mmCIF file of C-alpha atoms in Angstrom:
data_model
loop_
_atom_site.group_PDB
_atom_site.id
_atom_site.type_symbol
_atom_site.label_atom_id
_atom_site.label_comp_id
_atom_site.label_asym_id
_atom_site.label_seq_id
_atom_site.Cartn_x
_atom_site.Cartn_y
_atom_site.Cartn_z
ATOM 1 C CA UNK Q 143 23.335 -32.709 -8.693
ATOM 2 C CA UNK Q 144 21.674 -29.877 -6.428
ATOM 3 C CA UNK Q 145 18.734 -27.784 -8.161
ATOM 4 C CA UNK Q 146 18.661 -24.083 -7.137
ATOM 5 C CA UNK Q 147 15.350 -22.034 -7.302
ATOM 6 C CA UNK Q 148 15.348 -18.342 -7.808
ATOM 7 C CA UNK Q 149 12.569 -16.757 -6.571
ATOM 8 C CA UNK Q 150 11.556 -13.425 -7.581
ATOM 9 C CA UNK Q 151 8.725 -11.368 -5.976
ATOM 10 C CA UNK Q 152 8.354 -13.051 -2.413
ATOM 11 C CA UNK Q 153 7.399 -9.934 -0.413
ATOM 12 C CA UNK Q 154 4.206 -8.142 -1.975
ATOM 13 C CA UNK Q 155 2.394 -4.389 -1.532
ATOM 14 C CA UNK Q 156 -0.996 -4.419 -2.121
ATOM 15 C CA UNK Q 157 -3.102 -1.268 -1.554
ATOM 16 C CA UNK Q 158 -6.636 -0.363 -2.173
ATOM 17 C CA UNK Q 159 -9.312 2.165 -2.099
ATOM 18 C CA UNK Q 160 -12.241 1.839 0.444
ATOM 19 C CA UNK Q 161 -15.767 1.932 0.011
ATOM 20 C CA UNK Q 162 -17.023 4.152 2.771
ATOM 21 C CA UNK Q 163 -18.489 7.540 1.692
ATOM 22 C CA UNK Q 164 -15.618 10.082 0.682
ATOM 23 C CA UNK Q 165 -12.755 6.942 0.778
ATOM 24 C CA UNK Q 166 -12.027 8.087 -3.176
ATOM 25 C CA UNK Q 167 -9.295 10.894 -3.331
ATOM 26 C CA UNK Q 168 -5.657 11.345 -4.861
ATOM 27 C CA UNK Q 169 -2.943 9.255 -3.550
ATOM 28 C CA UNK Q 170 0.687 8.804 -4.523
ATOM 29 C CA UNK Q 171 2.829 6.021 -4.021
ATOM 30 C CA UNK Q 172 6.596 5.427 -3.854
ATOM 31 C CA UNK Q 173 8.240 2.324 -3.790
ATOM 32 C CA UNK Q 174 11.732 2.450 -3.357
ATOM 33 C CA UNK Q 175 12.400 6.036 -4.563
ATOM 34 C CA UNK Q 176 10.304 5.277 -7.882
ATOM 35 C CA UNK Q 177 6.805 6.753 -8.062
ATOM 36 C CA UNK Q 178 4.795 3.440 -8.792
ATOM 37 C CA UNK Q 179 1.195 5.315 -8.927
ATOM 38 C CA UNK Q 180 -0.117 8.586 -8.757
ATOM 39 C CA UNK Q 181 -3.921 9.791 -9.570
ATOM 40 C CA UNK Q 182 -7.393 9.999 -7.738
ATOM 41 C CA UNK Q 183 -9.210 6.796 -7.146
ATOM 42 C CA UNK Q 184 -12.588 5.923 -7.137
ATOM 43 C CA UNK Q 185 -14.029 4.021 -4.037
ATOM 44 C CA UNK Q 186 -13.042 0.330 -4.326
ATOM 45 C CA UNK Q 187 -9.990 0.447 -6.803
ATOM 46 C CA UNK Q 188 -6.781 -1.587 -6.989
ATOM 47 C CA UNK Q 189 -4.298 1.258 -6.131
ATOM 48 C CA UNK Q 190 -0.899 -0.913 -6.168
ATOM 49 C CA UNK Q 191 -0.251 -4.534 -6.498
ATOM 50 C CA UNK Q 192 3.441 -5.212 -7.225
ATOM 51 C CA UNK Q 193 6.061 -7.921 -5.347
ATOM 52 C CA UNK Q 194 9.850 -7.579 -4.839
ATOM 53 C CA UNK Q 195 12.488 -9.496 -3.916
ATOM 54 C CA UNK Q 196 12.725 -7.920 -0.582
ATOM 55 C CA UNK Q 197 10.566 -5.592 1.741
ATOM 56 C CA UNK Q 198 10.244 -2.322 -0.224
ATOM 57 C CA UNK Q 199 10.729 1.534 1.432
ATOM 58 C CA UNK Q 200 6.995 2.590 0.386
ATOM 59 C CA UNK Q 201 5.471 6.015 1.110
ATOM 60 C CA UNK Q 202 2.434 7.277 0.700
ATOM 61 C CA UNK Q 203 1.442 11.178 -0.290
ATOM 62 C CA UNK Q 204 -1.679 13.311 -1.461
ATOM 63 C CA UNK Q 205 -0.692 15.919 -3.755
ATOM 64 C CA UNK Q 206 -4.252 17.614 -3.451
ATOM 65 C CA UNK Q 207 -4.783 18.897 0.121
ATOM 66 C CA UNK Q 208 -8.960 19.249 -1.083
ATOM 67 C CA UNK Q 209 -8.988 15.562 -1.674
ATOM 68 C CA UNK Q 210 -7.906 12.805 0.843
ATOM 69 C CA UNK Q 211 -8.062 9.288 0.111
ATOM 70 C CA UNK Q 212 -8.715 6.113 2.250
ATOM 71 C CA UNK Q 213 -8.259 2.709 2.169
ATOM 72 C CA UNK Q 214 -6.100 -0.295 2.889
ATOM 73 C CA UNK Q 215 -2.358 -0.993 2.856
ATOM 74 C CA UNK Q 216 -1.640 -4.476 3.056
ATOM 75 C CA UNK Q 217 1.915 -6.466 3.140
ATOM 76 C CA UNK Q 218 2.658 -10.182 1.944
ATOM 77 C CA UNK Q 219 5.796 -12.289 3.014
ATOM 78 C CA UNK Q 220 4.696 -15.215 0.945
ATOM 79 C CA UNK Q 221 3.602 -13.823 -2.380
ATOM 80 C CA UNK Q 222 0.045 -13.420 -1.307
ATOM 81 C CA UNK Q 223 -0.977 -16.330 0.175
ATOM 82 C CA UNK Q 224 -1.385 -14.403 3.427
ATOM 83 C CA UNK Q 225 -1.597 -10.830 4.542
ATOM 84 C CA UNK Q 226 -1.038 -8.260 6.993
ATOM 85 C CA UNK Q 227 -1.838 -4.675 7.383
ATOM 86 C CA UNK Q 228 0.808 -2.139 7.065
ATOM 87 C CA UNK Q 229 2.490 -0.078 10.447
ATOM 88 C CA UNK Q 230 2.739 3.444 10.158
ATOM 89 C CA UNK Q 231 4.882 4.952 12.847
ATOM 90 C CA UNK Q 232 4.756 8.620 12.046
ATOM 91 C CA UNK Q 233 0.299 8.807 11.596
ATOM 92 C CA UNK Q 234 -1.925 10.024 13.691
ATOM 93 C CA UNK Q 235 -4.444 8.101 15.051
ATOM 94 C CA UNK Q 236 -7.782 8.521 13.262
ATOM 95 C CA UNK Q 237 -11.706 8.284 14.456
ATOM 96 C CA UNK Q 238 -12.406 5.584 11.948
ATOM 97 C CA UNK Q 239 -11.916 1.301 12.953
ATOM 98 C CA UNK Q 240 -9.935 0.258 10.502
ATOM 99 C CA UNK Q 241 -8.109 1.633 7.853
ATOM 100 C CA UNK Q 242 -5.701 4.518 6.592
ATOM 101 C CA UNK Q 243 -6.306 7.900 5.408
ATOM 102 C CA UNK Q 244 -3.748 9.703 3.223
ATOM 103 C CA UNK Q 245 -4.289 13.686 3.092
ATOM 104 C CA UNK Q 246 -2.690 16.813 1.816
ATOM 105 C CA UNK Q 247 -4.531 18.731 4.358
ATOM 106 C CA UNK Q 248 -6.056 18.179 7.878
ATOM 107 C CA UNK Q 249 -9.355 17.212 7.928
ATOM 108 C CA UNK Q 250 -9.436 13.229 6.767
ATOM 109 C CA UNK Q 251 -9.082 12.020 10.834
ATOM 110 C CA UNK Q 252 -12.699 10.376 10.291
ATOM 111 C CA UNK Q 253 -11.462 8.167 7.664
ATOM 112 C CA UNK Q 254 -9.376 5.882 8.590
ATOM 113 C CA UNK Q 255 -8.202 4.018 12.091
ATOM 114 C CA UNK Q 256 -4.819 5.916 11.167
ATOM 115 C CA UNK Q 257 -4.365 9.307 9.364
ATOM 116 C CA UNK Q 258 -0.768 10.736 7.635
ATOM 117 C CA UNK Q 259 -2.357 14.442 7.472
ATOM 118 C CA UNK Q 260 -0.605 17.301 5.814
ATOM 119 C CA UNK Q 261 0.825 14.228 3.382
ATOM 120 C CA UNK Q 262 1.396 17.272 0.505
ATOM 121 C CA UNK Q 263 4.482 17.726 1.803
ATOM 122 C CA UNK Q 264 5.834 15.296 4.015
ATOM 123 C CA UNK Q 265 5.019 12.121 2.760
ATOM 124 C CA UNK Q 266 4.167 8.343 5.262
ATOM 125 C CA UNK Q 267 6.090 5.470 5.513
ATOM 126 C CA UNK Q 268 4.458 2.256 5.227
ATOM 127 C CA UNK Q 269 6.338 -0.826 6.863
ATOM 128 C CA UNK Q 270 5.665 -4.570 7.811
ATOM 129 C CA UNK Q 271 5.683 -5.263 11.441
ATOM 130 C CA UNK Q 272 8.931 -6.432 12.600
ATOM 131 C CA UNK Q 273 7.064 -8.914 14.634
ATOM 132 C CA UNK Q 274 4.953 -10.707 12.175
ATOM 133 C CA UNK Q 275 1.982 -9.626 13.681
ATOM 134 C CA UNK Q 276 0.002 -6.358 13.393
ATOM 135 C CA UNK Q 277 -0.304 -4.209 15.877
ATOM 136 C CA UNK Q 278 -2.239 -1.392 17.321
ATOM 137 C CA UNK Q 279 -0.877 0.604 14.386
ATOM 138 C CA UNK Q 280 -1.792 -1.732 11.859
ATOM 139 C CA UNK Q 281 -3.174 -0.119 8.373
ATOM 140 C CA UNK Q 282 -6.383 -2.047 7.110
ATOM 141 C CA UNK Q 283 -8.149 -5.362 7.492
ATOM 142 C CA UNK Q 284 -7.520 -8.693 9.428
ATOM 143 C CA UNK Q 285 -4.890 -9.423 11.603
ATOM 144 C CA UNK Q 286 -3.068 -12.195 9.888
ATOM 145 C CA UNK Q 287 0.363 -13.440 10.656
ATOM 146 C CA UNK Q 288 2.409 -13.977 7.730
ATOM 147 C CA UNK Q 289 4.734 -16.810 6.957
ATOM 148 C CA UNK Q 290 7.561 -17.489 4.760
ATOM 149 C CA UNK Q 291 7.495 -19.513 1.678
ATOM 150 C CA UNK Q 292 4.431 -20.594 0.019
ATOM 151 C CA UNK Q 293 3.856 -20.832 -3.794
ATOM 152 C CA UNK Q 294 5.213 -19.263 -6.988
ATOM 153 C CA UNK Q 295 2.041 -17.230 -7.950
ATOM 154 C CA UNK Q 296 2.884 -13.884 -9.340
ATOM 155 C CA UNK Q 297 0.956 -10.925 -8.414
ATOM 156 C CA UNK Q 298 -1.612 -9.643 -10.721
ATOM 157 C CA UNK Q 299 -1.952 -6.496 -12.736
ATOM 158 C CA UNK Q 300 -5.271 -4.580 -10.759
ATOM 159 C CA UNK Q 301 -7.210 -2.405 -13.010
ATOM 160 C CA UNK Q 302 -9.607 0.597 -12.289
ATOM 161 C CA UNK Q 303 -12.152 2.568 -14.717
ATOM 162 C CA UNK Q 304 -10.521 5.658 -14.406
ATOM 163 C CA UNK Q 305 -6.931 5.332 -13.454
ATOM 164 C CA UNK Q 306 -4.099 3.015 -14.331
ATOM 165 C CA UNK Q 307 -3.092 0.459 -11.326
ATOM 166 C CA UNK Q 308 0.977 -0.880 -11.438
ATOM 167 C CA UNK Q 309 1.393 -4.173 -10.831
ATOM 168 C CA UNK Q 310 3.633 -7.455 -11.315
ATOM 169 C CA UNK Q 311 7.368 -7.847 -10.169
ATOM 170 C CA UNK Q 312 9.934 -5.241 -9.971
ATOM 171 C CA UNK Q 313 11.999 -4.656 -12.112
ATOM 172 C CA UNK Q 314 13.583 -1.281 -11.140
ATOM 173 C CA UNK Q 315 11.650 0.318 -13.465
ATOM 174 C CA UNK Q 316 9.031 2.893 -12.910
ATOM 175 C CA UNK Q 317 5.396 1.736 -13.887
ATOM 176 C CA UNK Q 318 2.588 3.811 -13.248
ATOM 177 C CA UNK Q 319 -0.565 5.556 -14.446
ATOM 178 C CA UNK Q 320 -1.822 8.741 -15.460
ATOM 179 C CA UNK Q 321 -4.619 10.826 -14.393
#
């Protein structure tokens, strides 16, 4: 008489565009050798929202070296009851206090706390902090430890005005927008 729970979707990605002047740009992300999202995004849209069953491999690229984008990269163990930034071992460290910058070129340092420049060809990789706790490489907003567990709500579908936002639980298929 044992009951057995599947859950699908635990660990979540959540990524969106800043606010500050010149934050909008062109970003493109891959989640586990899919391209989930790909497009410029105006300051304050939902880039990426989408859960897995496991951490995900996610990189981040700008296909436009005129146009860098900035923002937040955040990582859930517990579907989204509680967050933590994104590490990224392999970017430079930026002028900005918080945040990440994503650029094709070289000249987005003042954008974000933490920079992947010349991102046109060699993309970033985003990962949790093995330690549950950000650190001084931390992508984004508070420092919040993650747990697991927590409850079974899925993630939502983000919109934007002019770009299409993936979302939801993966499914190992691709979902993206256009331009």
């Amino acid at each position: 008489g044992r009951e057995c729970t599947l859950e699908e979707g635990l660990v979540c990605v959540k990524m969106e565009t800043g606010t500050n002047e010149n934050n909008n740009g062109d970003v493109k992300v891959t989640v586990n050798d899919l391209e989930r999202i790909s497009g410029t995004f105006e300051k304050g849209n939902l880039v990426l929202d989408m859960c897995f069953e496991k951490i995900p491999d996610v990189k981040v690229s700008s296909p436009n070296s005129e146009d860098a984008w900035a923002g937040t990269a955040m990582i859930s163990l517990d579907r989204g009851v509680t967050e933590q930034p994104m590490v990224c071992p392999q970017c430079s460290a930026g002028t900005a206090s918080t945040g990440l910058a994503v650029d094709g070129g070289n000249d987005a340092s003042n954008q974000g706390k933490y920079v992947c420049l010349d991102a046109d060809t060699t993309p970033c990789s985003l990962q949790v902090d093995a330690g549950g706790n950000s650190t001084n490489s931390s992508i984004g907003g508070n420092d919040t430890n993650s747990s697991i567990g927590g409850n079974d709500t899925n993630s939502s579908t983000g919109g934007s005005d002019t770009n299409s936002s993936a979302g939801g639980i993966d499914t190992n298929s691709s979902t993206g927008g256009s331009d």
